[in-house]
Amino acid sequence: MRLWSRELWRIGWWAILGVFLGWLLNAPSLGLAAGFAVCLVYHLRQLRALFQWLTLQPHNEPPAAKGMWGELFDRLYRYQKSQRITQSRLRSTLARIQESSEAMRDSVVMLDRHGDLEWWNSAAAKMLGLQTAHDRGQHITNLLRDPRFISYFNARKYGEPLTLTSPIDERCILQYQITLYGDDERLVMARDITRLHRLEQMRRDFVANVSHELRTPLTVLTGYLETYGELKEQLPPRLGRGIGQMEEQTKRMQNLVNDLLLLSRLEIDQGGEDHQPLVVGPMLDRIRRDALALSSQQHDVQVMLECEARLVGSEQELHSAISNLAFNAVRYTPEGSQITLRWKSLPDGSACIEVDDDGEGIDPVHIPRLTERFYRVDKGRSTATGGTGLGLAIVKHVLLRHDALLQIESHPGEGALFRCVFPATRVVHA
Ligand code: ADP
């Protein structure tokens, strides 16, 4: 403010001087105009100096000036300097981020809010075949054209990663993970999981092959044991008892092998060929009859159909999953317990099959791990009931193949509820 008033004073002085000199020459107004003209010339010269400095040598020191112009030059110079420092700091941070992303073995691709490619590291260039000259500014789905990637990208639900083969090498398996950040921009990360995938495949093949190979010797053993079992009366009692136990154990092993084979098939096969709209009622009735046979009519098993809709899926697989739940309800509840198999629709258009019992229930701490293979709440009891430890793992896999999920609600002493929730896309309303 002080500088501003000084500047006004300066103009005032020039005006007074002009008027005074004009008065001496008998032309005061001409003198006033001359005084203002001197001020104007001074300011125009400073303006030119500012313009030349900013356009021709912005990095040099500002031109020397006094008063308000001097202050203006100084401030602009200081502002420019601080901007330059901030810029270089940002540039070095950016360079370090890019350097660290370059060093990563995973692909990193930055997309703008429209999904167009902005930047990627060299791993992305190798794994996804991106080329700087052609691909910058292209939409990601023009380059990664697999329909599964496109629907994953557009769905904007990035909780789970997506596994696909590389667009440039069929043998390479990539796991994509997308993250939303900033102003709706996206970061696509791709990781090469070929080795892991191969190991997983080897594990699956190994389990499937071992189970398959065990089948024949087990069939032979069962055959002989059955024959010896028929002759049990003629054998000494100790041998007879042994044969009975051997029969029991081979039966268990056969169940285990069958469940392992079923699990391997569920994991290896893509599935979906035999999916068709099923009427759920008759399937639940059949499961009810089997459950009653297993319990020797000692449980009260009911079917409740609360909706007419059909369910799109594989009858064989769904039958096996719901049977597992019903048989568990029989095996883990005391005689006389009530078991309900229920088919009902939910308000959002989805539908569920529930298997509900009023047995001893399960402590909630076990619930998150129940679908793991061979996880048992009470190991002794489970083996005594003839369980293989794979029942709920099979249920989980079957439901996964039907885009469904398993919900388990239970508390000790309050029974257990197993709910298979199928999405609306799999429910055909009458
Ligand atoms: P298993 O062959 O041992 O039955 P599952 O995978 O079918 O294996 O079940 C895992 C465990 O879950 C069982 O060992 C049992 O402890 C528990 N479980 C399953 N269903 C019920 C139920 N209806 N009530 C109580 N516990 C259950």
Tab-separated table of C-alpha atoms and ligand atoms in Angstrom:
chain	number	residue	atom	x	y	z
A	1	MET	CA	0.000	0.000	0.000
A	2	ARG	CA	2.933	2.293	0.823
A	3	LEU	CA	4.447	1.634	-2.607
A	4	TRP	CA	1.137	2.347	-4.278
A	5	SER	CA	0.742	5.762	-2.555
A	6	ARG	CA	4.355	6.597	-3.361
A	7	GLU	CA	3.605	5.853	-7.017
A	8	LEU	CA	0.558	8.133	-6.877
A	9	TRP	CA	2.715	10.830	-5.302
A	10	ARG	CA	5.268	10.452	-8.092
A	11	ILE	CA	2.540	10.977	-10.742
A	12	GLY	CA	1.259	13.917	-8.687
A	13	TRP	CA	4.737	15.514	-8.581
A	14	TRP	CA	5.181	15.159	-12.336
A	15	ALA	CA	1.752	16.727	-12.846
A	16	ILE	CA	2.605	19.658	-10.527
A	17	LEU	CA	6.027	20.103	-12.170
A	18	GLY	CA	4.374	20.050	-15.620
A	19	VAL	CA	1.754	22.591	-14.570
A	20	PHE	CA	4.459	24.828	-13.024
A	21	LEU	CA	6.717	24.743	-16.108
A	22	GLY	CA	3.615	25.225	-18.331
A	23	TRP	CA	2.591	28.221	-16.222
A	24	LEU	CA	6.085	29.732	-16.717
A	25	LEU	CA	5.591	29.303	-20.482
A	26	ASN	CA	2.002	30.481	-20.246
A	27	ALA	CA	0.541	27.042	-21.163
A	28	PRO	CA	-0.285	25.202	-17.866
A	29	SER	CA	-2.534	22.546	-19.446
A	30	LEU	CA	0.140	21.674	-21.985
A	31	GLY	CA	2.590	21.400	-19.072
A	32	LEU	CA	0.145	19.024	-17.217
A	33	ALA	CA	-0.161	16.865	-20.337
A	34	ALA	CA	3.645	16.809	-20.663
A	35	GLY	CA	3.965	15.764	-16.986
A	36	PHE	CA	1.515	12.812	-17.549
A	37	ALA	CA	3.311	11.928	-20.782
A	38	VAL	CA	6.624	11.563	-18.889
A	39	CYS	CA	4.889	9.164	-16.421
A	40	LEU	CA	3.351	7.214	-19.263
A	41	VAL	CA	6.693	6.836	-21.037
A	42	TYR	CA	8.311	5.633	-17.781
A	43	HIS	CA	5.613	2.980	-17.193
A	44	LEU	CA	5.649	1.852	-20.833
A	45	ARG	CA	9.424	1.352	-20.628
A	46	GLN	CA	9.044	-0.748	-17.458
A	47	LEU	CA	6.277	-2.754	-19.126
A	48	ARG	CA	8.515	-3.418	-22.112
A	49	ALA	CA	11.343	-4.477	-19.777
A	50	LEU	CA	8.943	-6.888	-18.016
A	51	PHE	CA	7.719	-8.293	-21.311
A	52	GLN	CA	11.275	-8.795	-22.629
A	53	TRP	CA	12.405	-10.427	-19.408
A	54	LEU	CA	9.485	-12.869	-19.285
A	55	THR	CA	9.597	-13.768	-22.957
A	56	LEU	CA	13.297	-13.659	-23.805
A	57	GLN	CA	15.263	-14.518	-20.637
A	58	PRO	CA	12.830	-15.748	-17.975
A	59	HIS	CA	15.630	-17.642	-16.174
A	60	ASN	CA	17.864	-14.571	-15.797
A	61	GLU	CA	17.671	-12.064	-12.981
A	62	PRO	CA	14.906	-9.483	-13.471
A	63	PRO	CA	15.715	-5.985	-14.859
A	64	ALA	CA	16.682	-3.413	-12.205
A	65	ALA	CA	13.860	-1.046	-11.276
A	66	LYS	CA	12.736	1.125	-8.410
A	67	GLY	CA	9.456	1.577	-6.608
A	68	MET	CA	6.449	-0.508	-7.445
A	69	TRP	CA	7.999	-1.943	-10.611
A	70	GLY	CA	11.094	-3.061	-8.714
A	71	GLU	CA	8.909	-4.804	-6.123
A	72	LEU	CA	6.815	-6.417	-8.878
A	73	PHE	CA	9.941	-7.754	-10.618
A	74	ASP	CA	11.293	-9.114	-7.333
A	75	ARG	CA	8.055	-10.875	-6.436
A	76	LEU	CA	7.684	-12.411	-9.874
A	77	TYR	CA	11.289	-13.586	-9.692
A	78	ARG	CA	10.801	-15.151	-6.251
A	79	TYR	CA	7.547	-16.850	-7.372
A	80	GLN	CA	9.242	-18.187	-10.496
A	81	LYS	CA	12.114	-19.561	-8.438
A	82	SER	CA	9.843	-21.363	-5.965
A	83	GLN	CA	7.816	-22.791	-8.874
A	84	ARG	CA	11.000	-24.080	-10.466
A	85	ILE	CA	12.064	-25.775	-7.214
A	86	THR	CA	8.612	-27.402	-6.788
A	87	GLN	CA	8.656	-28.528	-10.410
A	88	SER	CA	12.051	-30.136	-10.144
A	89	ARG	CA	11.043	-31.836	-6.876
A	90	LEU	CA	7.902	-33.225	-8.553
A	91	ARG	CA	9.903	-34.275	-11.577
A	92	SER	CA	12.386	-36.198	-9.459
A	93	THR	CA	9.574	-37.840	-7.438
A	94	LEU	CA	7.854	-38.858	-10.681
A	95	ALA	CA	11.132	-40.172	-12.054
A	96	ARG	CA	11.657	-42.236	-8.889
A	97	ILE	CA	8.119	-43.648	-9.068
A	98	GLN	CA	8.624	-44.527	-12.712
A	99	GLU	CA	12.032	-46.024	-11.935
A	100	SER	CA	10.603	-48.218	-9.168
A	101	SER	CA	7.674	-49.267	-11.400
A	102	GLU	CA	10.206	-50.050	-14.131
A	103	ALA	CA	12.115	-52.251	-11.709
A	104	MET	CA	8.934	-54.226	-10.903
A	105	ARG	CA	8.517	-57.605	-12.548
A	106	ASP	CA	4.750	-57.094	-12.640
A	107	SER	CA	3.077	-55.045	-15.344
A	108	VAL	CA	1.801	-51.633	-14.326
A	109	VAL	CA	-0.469	-49.700	-16.711
A	110	MET	CA	-1.943	-46.291	-15.840
A	111	LEU	CA	-5.250	-45.419	-17.487
A	112	ASP	CA	-7.056	-42.084	-17.525
A	113	ARG	CA	-10.712	-41.689	-16.537
A	114	HIS	CA	-11.866	-42.845	-19.995
A	115	GLY	CA	-9.793	-46.024	-19.825
A	116	ASP	CA	-7.182	-44.754	-22.322
A	117	LEU	CA	-3.536	-45.741	-21.821
A	118	GLU	CA	-1.383	-43.033	-20.227
A	119	TRP	CA	1.778	-44.761	-19.072
A	120	TRP	CA	3.119	-48.297	-18.578
A	121	ASN	CA	6.344	-49.923	-17.435
A	122	SER	CA	8.595	-52.104	-19.539
A	123	ALA	CA	7.210	-55.310	-17.951
A	124	ALA	CA	3.794	-54.323	-19.373
A	125	ALA	CA	5.365	-53.774	-22.776
A	126	LYS	CA	6.792	-57.317	-22.645
A	127	MET	CA	3.837	-59.128	-21.065
A	128	LEU	CA	0.990	-57.353	-22.836
A	129	GLY	CA	2.792	-56.335	-26.028
A	130	LEU	CA	2.189	-52.580	-25.580
A	131	GLN	CA	4.153	-50.279	-27.911
A	132	THR	CA	4.864	-46.702	-26.889
A	133	ALA	CA	4.524	-45.188	-30.356
A	134	HIS	CA	1.208	-46.859	-31.290
A	135	ASP	CA	-0.629	-47.514	-28.098
A	136	ARG	CA	-0.451	-44.353	-25.974
A	137	GLY	CA	-3.944	-42.836	-25.836
A	138	GLN	CA	-5.619	-46.053	-27.073
A	139	HIS	CA	-8.469	-47.548	-25.049
A	140	ILE	CA	-7.300	-50.542	-23.012
A	141	THR	CA	-10.031	-52.798	-24.454
A	142	ASN	CA	-8.660	-52.179	-27.961
A	143	LEU	CA	-5.457	-53.862	-26.840
A	144	LEU	CA	-6.688	-56.465	-24.343
A	145	ARG	CA	-9.621	-57.807	-26.314
A	146	ASP	CA	-10.497	-60.967	-24.422
A	147	PRO	CA	-14.262	-60.666	-23.701
A	148	ARG	CA	-13.651	-61.804	-20.114
A	149	PHE	CA	-11.232	-58.898	-19.593
A	150	ILE	CA	-13.668	-56.449	-21.209
A	151	SER	CA	-16.551	-57.505	-18.962
A	152	TYR	CA	-14.244	-57.476	-15.882
A	153	PHE	CA	-13.035	-53.987	-16.835
A	154	ASN	CA	-16.536	-52.633	-17.441
A	155	ALA	CA	-18.126	-54.271	-14.378
A	156	ARG	CA	-15.982	-52.052	-12.089
A	157	LYS	CA	-16.014	-54.725	-9.374
A	158	TYR	CA	-12.338	-55.294	-8.804
A	159	GLY	CA	-12.455	-57.163	-5.476
A	160	GLU	CA	-11.212	-60.402	-7.040
A	161	PRO	CA	-8.379	-60.686	-9.589
A	162	LEU	CA	-8.959	-62.084	-13.085
A	163	THR	CA	-6.820	-64.892	-14.494
A	164	LEU	CA	-6.311	-65.079	-18.276
A	165	THR	CA	-3.703	-66.143	-20.801
A	166	SER	CA	-1.376	-63.395	-22.061
A	167	PRO	CA	-2.580	-61.665	-25.249
A	168	ILE	CA	0.798	-62.290	-26.898
A	169	ASP	CA	1.748	-65.720	-25.539
A	170	GLU	CA	-0.822	-68.458	-25.019
A	171	ARG	CA	1.492	-70.346	-22.655
A	172	CYS	CA	1.778	-67.449	-20.250
A	173	ILE	CA	-0.915	-67.097	-17.555
A	174	LEU	CA	-1.546	-63.607	-16.199
A	175	GLN	CA	-3.475	-62.452	-13.178
A	176	TYR	CA	-5.029	-59.003	-13.635
A	177	GLN	CA	-5.934	-56.711	-10.759
A	178	ILE	CA	-7.439	-53.277	-11.348
A	179	THR	CA	-7.424	-50.444	-8.793
A	180	LEU	CA	-9.468	-47.248	-8.998
A	181	TYR	CA	-7.711	-44.091	-7.832
A	182	GLY	CA	-7.773	-40.302	-8.117
A	183	ASP	CA	-10.387	-38.870	-10.449
A	184	ASP	CA	-11.831	-42.208	-11.611
A	185	GLU	CA	-8.481	-43.219	-13.086
A	186	ARG	CA	-7.453	-46.863	-13.098
A	187	LEU	CA	-4.259	-48.775	-12.475
A	188	VAL	CA	-4.045	-52.189	-14.155
A	189	MET	CA	-1.536	-54.592	-12.645
A	190	ALA	CA	-0.759	-57.898	-14.348
A	191	ARG	CA	1.313	-60.614	-12.728
A	192	ASP	CA	2.791	-63.658	-14.431
A	193	ILE	CA	1.479	-66.689	-12.511
A	194	THR	CA	2.414	-69.342	-15.089
A	195	ARG	CA	4.581	-71.252	-12.605
A	196	LEU	CA	1.979	-71.167	-9.849
A	197	HIS	CA	-0.710	-72.186	-12.306
A	198	ARG	CA	1.387	-75.104	-13.516
A	199	LEU	CA	2.059	-76.232	-9.936
A	200	GLU	CA	-1.649	-76.004	-9.119
A	201	GLN	CA	-2.450	-78.028	-12.234
A	202	MET	CA	0.165	-80.634	-11.254
A	203	ARG	CA	-1.389	-80.869	-7.790
A	204	ARG	CA	-4.848	-81.374	-9.259
A	205	ASP	CA	-3.635	-83.958	-11.786
A	206	PHE	CA	-1.699	-85.761	-9.061
A	207	VAL	CA	-4.727	-86.025	-6.755
A	208	ALA	CA	-6.955	-87.074	-9.658
A	209	ASN	CA	-4.455	-89.707	-10.863
A	210	VAL	CA	-3.768	-91.137	-7.405
A	211	SER	CA	-7.507	-91.363	-6.684
A	212	HIS	CA	-8.087	-93.005	-10.027
A	213	GLU	CA	-5.247	-95.489	-9.525
A	214	LEU	CA	-6.553	-96.381	-6.047
A	215	ARG	CA	-9.949	-97.268	-7.411
A	216	THR	CA	-9.017	-100.605	-8.969
A	217	PRO	CA	-7.109	-102.073	-6.007
A	218	LEU	CA	-9.920	-100.942	-3.718
A	219	THR	CA	-12.531	-102.639	-5.894
A	220	VAL	CA	-10.503	-105.863	-5.825
A	221	LEU	CA	-10.100	-105.628	-2.034
A	222	THR	CA	-13.811	-104.971	-1.535
A	223	GLY	CA	-14.667	-107.935	-3.750
A	224	TYR	CA	-12.472	-110.333	-1.771
A	225	LEU	CA	-13.615	-108.923	1.570
A	226	GLU	CA	-17.238	-109.418	0.564
A	227	THR	CA	-16.506	-113.031	-0.307
A	228	TYR	CA	-14.658	-113.600	2.982
A	229	GLY	CA	-17.466	-111.785	4.785
A	230	GLU	CA	-19.932	-114.376	3.519
A	231	LEU	CA	-17.694	-117.074	4.999
A	232	LYS	CA	-17.329	-115.229	8.318
A	233	GLU	CA	-19.246	-117.909	10.239
A	234	GLN	CA	-16.677	-120.539	9.274
A	235	LEU	CA	-13.700	-118.435	10.374
A	236	PRO	CA	-12.300	-118.119	13.909
A	237	PRO	CA	-14.072	-115.132	15.692
A	238	ARG	CA	-10.890	-112.943	15.792
A	239	LEU	CA	-10.463	-113.232	12.030
A	240	GLY	CA	-14.170	-112.613	11.463
A	241	ARG	CA	-13.998	-109.349	13.480
A	242	GLY	CA	-10.946	-108.254	11.515
A	243	ILE	CA	-12.715	-108.843	8.229
A	244	GLY	CA	-15.689	-106.771	9.409
A	245	GLN	CA	-13.369	-103.863	10.263
A	246	MET	CA	-11.503	-104.195	6.985
A	247	GLU	CA	-14.806	-103.988	5.110
A	248	GLU	CA	-15.705	-100.833	7.017
A	249	GLN	CA	-12.354	-99.177	6.337
A	250	THR	CA	-12.309	-100.066	2.624
A	251	LYS	CA	-15.797	-98.569	2.364
A	252	ARG	CA	-14.435	-95.375	3.955
A	253	MET	CA	-11.499	-95.339	1.571
A	254	GLN	CA	-13.834	-95.851	-1.363
A	255	ASN	CA	-15.977	-92.916	-0.230
A	256	LEU	CA	-12.852	-90.814	0.151
A	257	VAL	CA	-11.551	-91.734	-3.299
A	258	ASN	CA	-14.963	-91.034	-4.844
A	259	ASP	CA	-15.154	-87.620	-3.155
A	260	LEU	CA	-11.571	-86.777	-4.205
A	261	LEU	CA	-12.373	-87.752	-7.796
A	262	LEU	CA	-15.559	-85.681	-7.747
A	263	LEU	CA	-13.647	-82.667	-6.360
A	264	SER	CA	-10.928	-83.042	-9.015
A	265	ARG	CA	-13.553	-83.221	-11.736
A	266	LEU	CA	-15.262	-80.109	-10.372
A	267	GLU	CA	-11.912	-78.287	-10.361
A	268	ILE	CA	-10.651	-79.452	-13.755
A	269	ASP	CA	-13.828	-79.382	-15.895
A	270	GLN	CA	-15.154	-76.057	-17.041
A	271	GLY	CA	-18.739	-77.317	-16.542
A	272	GLY	CA	-21.871	-75.615	-17.751
A	273	GLU	CA	-22.733	-77.972	-20.655
A	274	ASP	CA	-25.539	-79.728	-18.780
A	275	HIS	CA	-27.036	-76.605	-17.213
A	276	GLN	CA	-30.778	-76.317	-17.738
A	277	PRO	CA	-33.828	-75.016	-15.831
A	278	LEU	CA	-34.633	-77.538	-13.084
A	279	VAL	CA	-37.785	-78.012	-11.084
A	280	VAL	CA	-36.355	-77.955	-7.577
A	281	GLY	CA	-39.216	-79.739	-5.742
A	282	PRO	CA	-38.691	-83.291	-7.097
A	283	MET	CA	-34.938	-83.019	-6.525
A	284	LEU	CA	-35.478	-82.034	-2.864
A	285	ASP	CA	-38.011	-84.893	-2.474
A	286	ARG	CA	-35.427	-87.389	-3.704
A	287	ILE	CA	-32.811	-85.990	-1.321
A	288	ARG	CA	-35.340	-86.194	1.523
A	289	ARG	CA	-35.929	-89.893	0.800
A	290	ASP	CA	-32.161	-90.581	0.720
A	291	ALA	CA	-31.653	-88.641	3.965
A	292	LEU	CA	-34.440	-90.622	5.657
A	293	ALA	CA	-32.843	-93.856	4.444
A	294	LEU	CA	-29.485	-92.739	5.878
A	295	SER	CA	-31.072	-91.895	9.228
A	296	SER	CA	-33.142	-95.119	9.215
A	297	GLN	CA	-36.259	-92.946	9.581
A	298	GLN	CA	-34.952	-91.597	12.898
A	299	HIS	CA	-35.085	-87.915	11.825
A	300	ASP	CA	-38.007	-85.769	10.808
A	301	VAL	CA	-37.052	-84.515	7.324
A	302	GLN	CA	-39.374	-82.001	5.634
A	303	VAL	CA	-39.389	-80.276	2.238
A	304	MET	CA	-40.857	-76.756	2.021
A	305	LEU	CA	-41.358	-75.203	-1.409
A	306	GLU	CA	-41.951	-71.482	-0.974
A	307	CYS	CA	-41.473	-70.577	-4.630
A	308	GLU	CA	-42.357	-71.945	-8.032
A	309	ALA	CA	-39.262	-70.748	-9.857
A	310	ARG	CA	-36.894	-73.062	-11.687
A	311	LEU	CA	-33.176	-73.078	-11.087
A	312	VAL	CA	-30.702	-73.094	-13.982
A	313	GLY	CA	-27.907	-75.533	-13.259
A	314	SER	CA	-26.598	-79.064	-13.418
A	315	GLU	CA	-29.046	-81.444	-11.749
A	316	GLN	CA	-26.342	-83.975	-10.987
A	317	GLU	CA	-24.029	-81.464	-9.316
A	318	LEU	CA	-26.770	-79.669	-7.372
A	319	HIS	CA	-28.188	-82.998	-6.220
A	320	SER	CA	-24.767	-83.998	-4.945
A	321	ALA	CA	-24.229	-80.657	-3.123
A	322	ILE	CA	-27.629	-80.498	-1.432
A	323	SER	CA	-27.398	-84.219	-0.535
A	324	ASN	CA	-24.105	-83.508	1.223
A	325	LEU	CA	-25.790	-80.775	3.280
A	326	ALA	CA	-28.806	-82.980	4.069
A	327	PHE	CA	-26.645	-85.987	4.986
A	328	ASN	CA	-24.508	-83.793	7.243
A	329	ALA	CA	-27.699	-82.615	8.947
A	330	VAL	CA	-28.619	-86.257	9.561
A	331	ARG	CA	-25.130	-87.247	10.700
A	332	TYR	CA	-24.491	-84.319	13.033
A	333	THR	CA	-27.874	-84.117	14.754
A	334	PRO	CA	-29.309	-86.567	17.297
A	335	GLU	CA	-32.175	-88.890	16.463
A	336	GLY	CA	-35.562	-87.212	16.448
A	337	SER	CA	-34.149	-83.893	15.170
A	338	GLN	CA	-36.082	-81.840	12.682
A	339	ILE	CA	-34.438	-81.158	9.300
A	340	THR	CA	-35.983	-78.836	6.690
A	341	LEU	CA	-35.046	-78.534	3.019
A	342	ARG	CA	-36.420	-75.211	1.761
A	343	TRP	CA	-36.573	-73.577	-1.697
A	344	LYS	CA	-37.487	-69.888	-1.553
A	345	SER	CA	-37.067	-66.688	-3.525
A	346	LEU	CA	-35.467	-63.569	-2.075
A	347	PRO	CA	-36.642	-59.936	-2.512
A	348	ASP	CA	-33.827	-59.020	-4.945
A	349	GLY	CA	-34.858	-61.699	-7.482
A	350	SER	CA	-32.305	-64.246	-6.320
A	351	ALA	CA	-33.361	-67.521	-4.676
A	352	CYS	CA	-31.940	-69.984	-2.214
A	353	ILE	CA	-32.027	-73.577	-1.088
A	354	GLU	CA	-31.740	-73.876	2.684
A	355	VAL	CA	-30.905	-76.929	4.757
A	356	ASP	CA	-31.911	-76.223	8.308
A	357	ASP	CA	-31.622	-78.441	11.397
A	358	ASP	CA	-32.257	-78.081	15.109
A	359	GLY	CA	-29.223	-80.086	16.229
A	360	GLU	CA	-26.285	-79.079	18.387
A	361	GLY	CA	-25.074	-76.416	15.986
A	362	ILE	CA	-21.515	-75.217	15.336
A	363	ASP	CA	-19.397	-72.680	17.213
A	364	PRO	CA	-19.101	-69.574	14.914
A	365	VAL	CA	-15.277	-69.690	15.190
A	366	HIS	CA	-15.290	-72.787	12.963
A	367	ILE	CA	-17.652	-71.424	10.303
A	368	PRO	CA	-15.098	-69.562	8.109
A	369	ARG	CA	-13.013	-72.768	7.795
A	370	LEU	CA	-15.771	-75.355	7.361
A	371	THR	CA	-15.462	-75.525	3.556
A	372	GLU	CA	-11.720	-76.268	3.697
A	373	ARG	CA	-10.792	-79.801	2.725
A	374	PHE	CA	-10.606	-82.158	5.719
A	375	TYR	CA	-11.538	-79.432	8.201
A	376	ARG	CA	-13.595	-80.948	10.970
A	377	VAL	CA	-15.096	-79.402	14.067
A	378	ASP	CA	-14.841	-82.607	16.041
A	379	LYS	CA	-12.447	-84.995	14.351
A	380	GLY	CA	-13.431	-88.059	16.374
A	381	ARG	CA	-17.131	-87.583	15.755
A	382	SER	CA	-16.766	-86.863	12.069
A	383	THR	CA	-14.869	-90.040	11.340
A	384	ALA	CA	-17.332	-92.015	13.456
A	385	THR	CA	-20.199	-90.688	11.337
A	386	GLY	CA	-18.452	-91.834	8.169
A	387	GLY	CA	-17.678	-88.371	6.812
A	388	THR	CA	-14.755	-87.918	4.424
A	389	GLY	CA	-14.056	-84.304	5.407
A	390	LEU	CA	-14.701	-83.234	1.803
A	391	GLY	CA	-18.493	-82.753	1.849
A	392	LEU	CA	-18.607	-78.983	2.297
A	393	ALA	CA	-15.603	-78.470	-0.033
A	394	ILE	CA	-17.664	-80.218	-2.734
A	395	VAL	CA	-20.668	-78.026	-1.901
A	396	LYS	CA	-18.526	-74.892	-2.233
A	397	HIS	CA	-17.144	-75.960	-5.627
A	398	VAL	CA	-20.547	-76.881	-7.014
A	399	LEU	CA	-21.947	-73.517	-5.891
A	400	LEU	CA	-18.977	-71.667	-7.426
A	401	ARG	CA	-19.802	-73.315	-10.752
A	402	HIS	CA	-23.353	-71.984	-10.368
A	403	ASP	CA	-22.291	-68.403	-9.463
A	404	ALA	CA	-23.830	-69.088	-6.070
A	405	LEU	CA	-22.536	-68.700	-2.554
A	406	LEU	CA	-22.821	-70.650	0.659
A	407	GLN	CA	-23.942	-68.893	3.819
A	408	ILE	CA	-23.702	-70.722	7.142
A	409	GLU	CA	-25.529	-69.558	10.237
A	410	SER	CA	-25.155	-71.491	13.453
A	411	HIS	CA	-24.612	-71.210	17.178
A	412	PRO	CA	-23.974	-73.964	19.702
A	413	GLY	CA	-27.259	-75.465	20.820
A	414	GLU	CA	-29.299	-73.584	18.209
A	415	GLY	CA	-29.030	-75.834	15.169
A	416	ALA	CA	-27.374	-75.010	11.853
A	417	LEU	CA	-28.592	-73.343	8.685
A	418	PHE	CA	-26.772	-73.846	5.368
A	419	ARG	CA	-28.069	-71.457	2.703
A	420	CYS	CA	-27.104	-71.739	-0.993
A	421	VAL	CA	-27.904	-68.383	-2.608
A	422	PHE	CA	-28.308	-68.411	-6.403
A	423	PRO	CA	-28.190	-65.113	-8.328
A	424	ALA	CA	-31.284	-63.777	-10.127
A	425	THR	CA	-29.690	-64.692	-13.476
A	426	ARG	CA	-30.061	-68.380	-12.555
A	427	VAL	CA	-33.655	-68.155	-11.381
A	428	VAL	CA	-36.435	-68.594	-13.965
A	429	HIS	CA	-39.742	-67.407	-12.551
A	430	ALA	CA	-42.866	-69.190	-13.728
B	1	ADP	P1	-17.399	-84.374	7.041
B	1	ADP	O1	-17.160	-85.385	6.017
B	1	ADP	O2	-16.486	-84.448	8.207
B	1	ADP	O3	-18.831	-84.287	7.411
B	1	ADP	P2	-17.891	-81.832	5.818
B	1	ADP	O4	-17.018	-80.985	4.969
B	1	ADP	O5	-19.149	-82.319	5.222
B	1	ADP	O6	-16.978	-83.004	6.316
B	1	ADP	O7	-18.244	-81.022	7.128
B	1	ADP	C1	-17.226	-80.355	7.850
B	1	ADP	C2	-17.578	-80.276	9.327
B	1	ADP	O8	-18.677	-79.402	9.515
B	1	ADP	C3	-18.031	-81.588	9.899
B	1	ADP	O9	-16.926	-82.314	10.338
B	1	ADP	C4	-18.939	-81.166	11.045
B	1	ADP	O10	-18.166	-80.988	12.218
B	1	ADP	C5	-19.455	-79.807	10.627
B	1	ADP	N1	-20.879	-79.860	10.199
B	1	ADP	C6	-21.322	-79.956	8.929
B	1	ADP	N2	-22.682	-79.925	8.899
B	1	ADP	C7	-23.091	-79.801	10.176
B	1	ADP	C8	-24.384	-79.709	10.818
B	1	ADP	N3	-25.524	-79.733	10.123
B	1	ADP	N4	-24.410	-79.581	12.153
B	1	ADP	C9	-23.258	-79.534	12.871
B	1	ADP	N5	-22.024	-79.609	12.326
B	1	ADP	C10	-21.933	-79.757	11.003
